[in-house]
Coordinates of C-alpha atoms in Angstrom, one line a residue:
Chain A
M108 CA 39.6 -16.4 98.8
T109 CA 38.0 -13.6 101.1
T110 CA 40.2 -12.1 104.0
F111 CA 37.3 -13.8 106.1
V112 CA 37.7 -17.2 105.0
S113 CA 41.5 -16.8 105.4
F114 CA 41.3 -15.7 108.8
L115 CA 38.9 -18.8 109.7
C116 CA 41.5 -21.0 108.0
I117 CA 44.3 -19.8 109.9
M118 CA 42.2 -19.8 113.4
F119 CA 41.4 -23.5 112.5
G120 CA 44.8 -24.5 112.1
G121 CA 46.2 -22.2 115.0
A122 CA 43.7 -23.8 117.3
L123 CA 44.7 -27.3 116.2
G124 CA 48.6 -26.4 116.2
A125 CA 48.4 -25.0 120.0
V126 CA 46.8 -28.2 121.1
C127 CA 49.0 -30.3 119.4
R128 CA 52.0 -28.2 121.0
Y129 CA 50.5 -29.0 124.3
F130 CA 50.3 -32.6 124.0
T131 CA 53.8 -32.7 122.5
Q132 CA 55.4 -31.2 125.3
E133 CA 53.8 -33.3 127.8
L134 CA 55.1 -36.4 126.0
V135 CA 58.4 -35.1 125.7
I136 CA 58.7 -34.1 129.5
R137 CA 57.0 -37.3 130.6
W138 CA 58.9 -39.9 128.6
T139 CA 62.3 -38.1 128.2
K140 CA 62.9 -36.9 131.9
L141 CA 65.2 -34.0 130.1
P142 CA 64.7 -30.4 131.2
G143 CA 61.8 -28.3 130.1
W144 CA 63.3 -26.2 127.5
V145 CA 64.3 -29.8 125.5
S146 CA 60.3 -29.9 124.7
I147 CA 60.0 -26.5 123.0
F148 CA 63.4 -27.1 121.3
F149 CA 61.9 -30.5 119.9
V150 CA 58.5 -28.7 119.2
N151 CA 60.2 -25.9 117.0
I152 CA 62.8 -28.1 115.0
V153 CA 59.7 -30.3 114.0
G154 CA 57.6 -27.6 113.2
S155 CA 60.3 -25.6 111.1
F156 CA 60.7 -29.4 109.0
L157 CA 56.7 -29.7 108.6
I158 CA 56.5 -25.9 107.3
G159 CA 59.3 -26.2 105.1
L160 CA 57.7 -29.7 103.5
A161 CA 54.3 -28.0 103.4
M162 CA 55.2 -24.7 101.9
A163 CA 57.3 -26.2 99.2
S164 CA 55.0 -28.8 98.0
L165 CA 51.8 -26.3 98.3
L166 CA 53.6 -23.4 96.4
Q167 CA 55.1 -25.6 93.7
K168 CA 57.5 -23.1 92.2
T169 CA 59.8 -21.3 94.5
T170 CA 57.2 -18.3 95.1
D171 CA 58.9 -15.4 97.0
L172 CA 57.7 -16.0 100.5
Q173 CA 58.7 -12.5 101.4
H174 CA 55.0 -11.7 100.4
L175 CA 53.8 -13.9 102.9
G176 CA 51.0 -11.4 104.2
R177 CA 50.0 -11.1 100.5
L178 CA 49.5 -14.8 100.0
S179 CA 45.7 -14.7 99.0
L180 CA 46.5 -12.3 96.2
E181 CA 49.2 -14.7 94.9
L182 CA 47.6 -17.9 94.7
H183 CA 44.2 -16.9 93.9
T184 CA 43.7 -19.1 90.9
R185 CA 44.0 -22.3 93.1
P186 CA 41.3 -21.6 96.2
L187 CA 42.2 -25.2 97.8
Q188 CA 45.8 -24.8 97.5
E189 CA 45.7 -21.2 99.0
G190 CA 43.6 -22.3 101.8
L191 CA 45.8 -25.3 102.5
A192 CA 48.8 -22.8 102.8
I193 CA 47.0 -20.5 104.8
M194 CA 46.4 -23.3 107.1
A195 CA 49.6 -24.5 107.1
V196 CA 50.9 -20.9 108.1
G197 CA 48.2 -21.3 110.7
F198 CA 49.1 -24.8 112.0
C199 CA 52.8 -24.8 112.0
G200 CA 52.8 -21.0 113.2
A201 CA 51.0 -21.9 116.4
Y202 CA 52.7 -25.4 116.7
T203 CA 56.0 -23.8 117.3
T204 CA 56.7 -20.6 119.6
F205 CA 59.2 -17.8 120.1
S206 CA 57.7 -16.6 123.0
S207 CA 58.3 -19.6 125.7
F208 CA 61.5 -20.2 123.8
S209 CA 62.8 -16.4 125.1
L210 CA 61.4 -17.2 128.3
D211 CA 63.3 -20.3 128.7
N212 CA 66.5 -18.3 127.4
Y213 CA 65.6 -15.6 130.1
F214 CA 65.7 -18.7 133.0
L215 CA 68.9 -20.2 131.5
V216 CA 70.8 -16.9 131.6
H217 CA 71.0 -17.5 135.4
G218 CA 73.5 -19.5 135.7
K219 CA 73.1 -22.2 133.0
Y220 CA 75.4 -21.1 130.4
V221 CA 76.1 -24.3 128.8
Q222 CA 72.5 -25.1 128.1
L223 CA 71.7 -21.7 127.1
A224 CA 74.0 -21.8 124.4
L225 CA 72.8 -25.3 123.3
N226 CA 69.3 -23.9 123.2
M227 CA 70.1 -20.5 121.4
L228 CA 72.5 -21.9 118.5
G229 CA 70.8 -25.4 118.4
S230 CA 67.5 -23.6 117.7
L231 CA 68.7 -21.3 115.5
V232 CA 71.1 -23.7 113.4
G233 CA 68.7 -26.9 113.9
A234 CA 65.3 -24.9 112.8
F235 CA 67.4 -23.6 109.6
L236 CA 68.8 -26.9 108.7
A237 CA 64.9 -28.5 109.5
V238 CA 63.3 -26.0 107.3
W239 CA 65.6 -26.7 104.6
A240 CA 65.6 -30.5 104.6
G241 CA 62.0 -30.6 104.4
W242 CA 61.7 -27.8 101.4
S243 CA 64.6 -29.9 99.7
L244 CA 62.6 -33.3 100.6
S245 CA 59.4 -32.1 99.1
Q246 CA 61.0 -30.7 96.1
M247 CA 62.4 -34.1 95.1
V248 CA 59.1 -35.8 95.9
F249 CA 56.7 -33.4 94.2
A250 CA 58.8 -32.1 91.2
Chain B
M30 CA 37.8 -32.9 132.9
E31 CA 40.4 -30.5 134.1
K32 CA 42.4 -31.9 131.2
F33 CA 39.7 -31.0 129.0
M34 CA 39.1 -27.6 130.2
I35 CA 42.9 -26.9 129.7
V36 CA 43.0 -28.6 126.2
L37 CA 40.0 -26.1 125.2
C38 CA 41.7 -23.2 126.6
V39 CA 44.9 -24.0 124.8
G40 CA 42.7 -24.2 121.7
C41 CA 40.6 -21.1 121.8
G42 CA 44.0 -19.0 122.8
G43 CA 45.6 -20.6 119.7
G44 CA 43.1 -19.8 117.2
L45 CA 42.9 -16.2 118.5
G46 CA 47.0 -15.9 118.6
A47 CA 47.1 -17.2 115.2
A48 CA 44.5 -14.6 113.6
F49 CA 46.2 -11.8 115.5
R50 CA 49.8 -13.1 114.1
H51 CA 48.0 -13.0 110.7
L52 CA 46.3 -9.3 111.4
I53 CA 49.9 -7.9 112.4
V54 CA 51.7 -9.5 109.2
E55 CA 48.9 -8.4 107.1
L56 CA 49.2 -4.8 108.3
V57 CA 53.0 -4.5 108.6
H58 CA 53.4 -6.2 105.2
G59 CA 50.4 -5.6 103.2
F60 CA 49.3 -2.2 104.6
V61 CA 52.7 -0.7 105.8
G62 CA 54.8 -2.6 103.4
W63 CA 57.7 -3.6 105.2
P64 CA 59.2 -6.9 104.3
S65 CA 57.6 -10.0 106.0
F66 CA 60.3 -11.3 108.0
V67 CA 60.5 -7.6 109.8
A68 CA 56.4 -8.3 110.4
V69 CA 57.4 -11.8 111.9
M70 CA 60.1 -10.4 113.9
I71 CA 58.0 -7.4 115.2
V72 CA 55.3 -10.3 116.4
N73 CA 58.1 -12.2 117.9
V74 CA 59.5 -9.5 120.1
L75 CA 56.1 -8.2 121.0
G76 CA 54.9 -11.7 122.3
S77 CA 58.0 -12.1 124.1
F78 CA 57.4 -9.0 125.9
L79 CA 54.1 -9.8 126.7
I80 CA 55.1 -13.3 128.0
G81 CA 57.1 -11.7 130.5
V82 CA 54.5 -9.3 131.7
V83 CA 52.0 -11.8 132.1
F84 CA 54.0 -14.8 133.7
V85 CA 55.1 -12.1 136.6
S86 CA 51.5 -10.9 136.8
I87 CA 50.0 -14.2 136.9
E88 CA 52.9 -15.7 139.4
G89 CA 52.7 -12.4 141.4
T90 CA 49.3 -12.3 142.3
L91 CA 48.9 -15.7 143.9
Q92 CA 51.0 -18.2 145.5
R93 CA 51.3 -21.7 144.5
N94 CA 49.2 -23.0 147.0
G95 CA 46.4 -20.3 146.2
K96 CA 46.9 -17.9 148.6
S97 CA 47.5 -14.5 148.0
R98 CA 51.1 -13.0 147.8
L99 CA 50.5 -9.5 149.0
C100 CA 52.6 -9.7 152.3
Q101 CA 56.0 -11.3 151.1
V102 CA 59.4 -11.7 151.7
P103 CA 61.6 -8.3 151.5
F104 CA 62.4 -7.0 147.8
S105 CA 65.6 -8.2 146.5
R106 CA 67.7 -7.2 143.5
R107 CA 68.2 -10.6 142.3
F108 CA 65.5 -12.1 140.3
E109 CA 66.5 -15.5 141.8
D110 CA 65.4 -14.6 145.2
R111 CA 62.2 -12.9 144.4
T112 CA 58.7 -14.4 145.1
W113 CA 57.7 -15.4 141.5
W114 CA 61.0 -17.3 140.7
P115 CA 60.1 -21.0 139.9
D116 CA 61.0 -24.0 142.2
G117 CA 63.0 -26.6 140.7
D118 CA 63.5 -26.6 136.8
P119 CA 62.0 -23.3 135.6
T120 CA 61.9 -24.2 132.4
I121 CA 59.0 -26.7 132.4
P122 CA 56.0 -25.1 130.6
P123 CA 54.1 -22.7 132.8
V124 CA 51.0 -24.7 132.6
E125 CA 52.7 -27.6 135.1
Q126 CA 54.3 -24.7 137.4
F127 CA 50.9 -23.8 138.6
Q128 CA 50.0 -27.2 140.0
F129 CA 47.5 -26.2 142.9
D130 CA 45.0 -23.5 141.8
L131 CA 42.7 -24.2 138.9
H132 CA 42.0 -20.7 137.7
Q133 CA 45.9 -19.9 137.4
K134 CA 46.0 -23.0 135.3
L135 CA 43.6 -22.3 132.8
L136 CA 44.7 -18.6 132.8
T137 CA 47.9 -19.7 132.1
A138 CA 46.7 -22.1 129.3
F139 CA 44.7 -19.8 127.6
V140 CA 47.2 -16.7 127.7
I141 CA 50.7 -18.3 127.4
T142 CA 50.5 -21.6 126.1
G143 CA 47.6 -20.9 123.9
F144 CA 47.3 -17.0 123.0
L145 CA 51.2 -15.9 122.8
G146 CA 52.3 -19.3 121.9
G147 CA 50.0 -19.1 118.4
T148 CA 51.1 -15.5 118.2
T149 CA 54.9 -15.9 118.1
T150 CA 56.2 -18.3 115.8
F151 CA 59.6 -20.1 114.9
S152 CA 58.6 -21.9 111.9
L153 CA 57.8 -18.8 110.0
F154 CA 60.8 -17.1 111.3
S155 CA 62.9 -20.0 110.0
L156 CA 61.4 -20.3 106.6
L157 CA 61.7 -16.4 105.8
S158 CA 65.6 -16.7 106.8
L159 CA 65.9 -19.6 104.3
N160 CA 63.9 -17.7 101.8
L161 CA 66.5 -14.6 102.7
I162 CA 69.2 -17.1 102.0
Q163 CA 67.6 -18.2 98.8
A164 CA 67.3 -15.0 97.6
G165 CA 71.0 -14.3 97.9
T166 CA 70.8 -11.8 100.9
W167 CA 72.4 -13.9 103.5
W168 CA 73.1 -10.9 105.7
W169 CA 69.8 -10.1 106.1
A170 CA 69.4 -13.8 107.0
L171 CA 72.2 -13.1 110.0
V172 CA 70.6 -9.9 111.0
N173 CA 66.9 -11.5 111.1
G174 CA 68.3 -14.8 113.3
F175 CA 70.7 -13.1 115.8
G176 CA 68.7 -9.7 115.6
T177 CA 65.3 -12.0 116.4
L178 CA 66.9 -13.8 119.1
L179 CA 68.8 -11.3 121.2
L180 CA 65.6 -8.8 120.8
G181 CA 63.5 -11.4 122.2
L182 CA 65.6 -12.1 125.3
A183 CA 65.6 -8.1 126.0
A184 CA 62.0 -8.0 125.3
V185 CA 61.7 -10.8 128.0
I186 CA 63.4 -8.8 130.5
G187 CA 61.9 -5.7 129.8
G188 CA 58.4 -7.3 130.5
F189 CA 59.5 -8.9 133.7
H190 CA 60.3 -5.4 134.8
V191 CA 57.1 -3.9 133.6
G192 CA 55.0 -7.0 135.3
E193 CA 56.8 -6.3 138.3
K194 CA 55.3 -2.8 138.4
L195 CA 51.9 -4.1 137.6
V196 CA 51.5 -6.4 140.6
P197 CA 51.1 -4.7 144.0
R198 CA 53.9 -5.0 146.6
H199 CA 53.7 -4.2 150.2

């Protein structure tokens, strides 16, 4: 797969992911009436679960993900899978966000320490558990 | 119609942001040769810095009713007293905070929600942390986790200071 096509795939996935994030945030805020940072917390957990699910099912064997930038070189025998993996990186990568998370942390530093601790530790541990759950589930189903 | 324009801006920004992230990961990981969790960390910290700059720049130039805020209350050392500090809950998405001005809203949707939201990522960050633990190097996973969190927070504070310098103040 050429670099150009992989960039197209990632742009398509990224646009879709960003729009989905926008709608998810709106829904969470409108339905739950919780403070705004909960919507980003929710989005990050769900996106981490999805990327664990997607990458484990697409890569089949536990490829060393530390070669993520070279994804296109590793999977060159299976063009469709490679395109899907890159689109998953685009979608889940754009669906979750770190910059708004940091901005929320910054606002919470000013006085709301309990919520700050909940957001920071909860996101870190929760996203890790979510990606692990997605990865294990996918390996159980597709193995 | 307004909703449609916002979604369009978010989509365009998200596509560009994801491509920009892939470009940086390719450069740092594929070209320079550093491990890819370092590349994702660089992307996340850079995006956190830029969100601070952009948030203060957009909030600082216009009031929520669309008027210029060039002549404002005296400068305060406390961030909470400054003009751009959001009313009510500050952690709602920035697009919702700019209720009265469509340009401000669309700019925020494109740059903050779309581009910076698409550039920075939490899922790759946690996926690569899991991968570091699976590879047996759990101390690197700890460094990655807490390092990205604290550097991101520091980058937002730095971005706010830089953004305040950019906004004209009288």
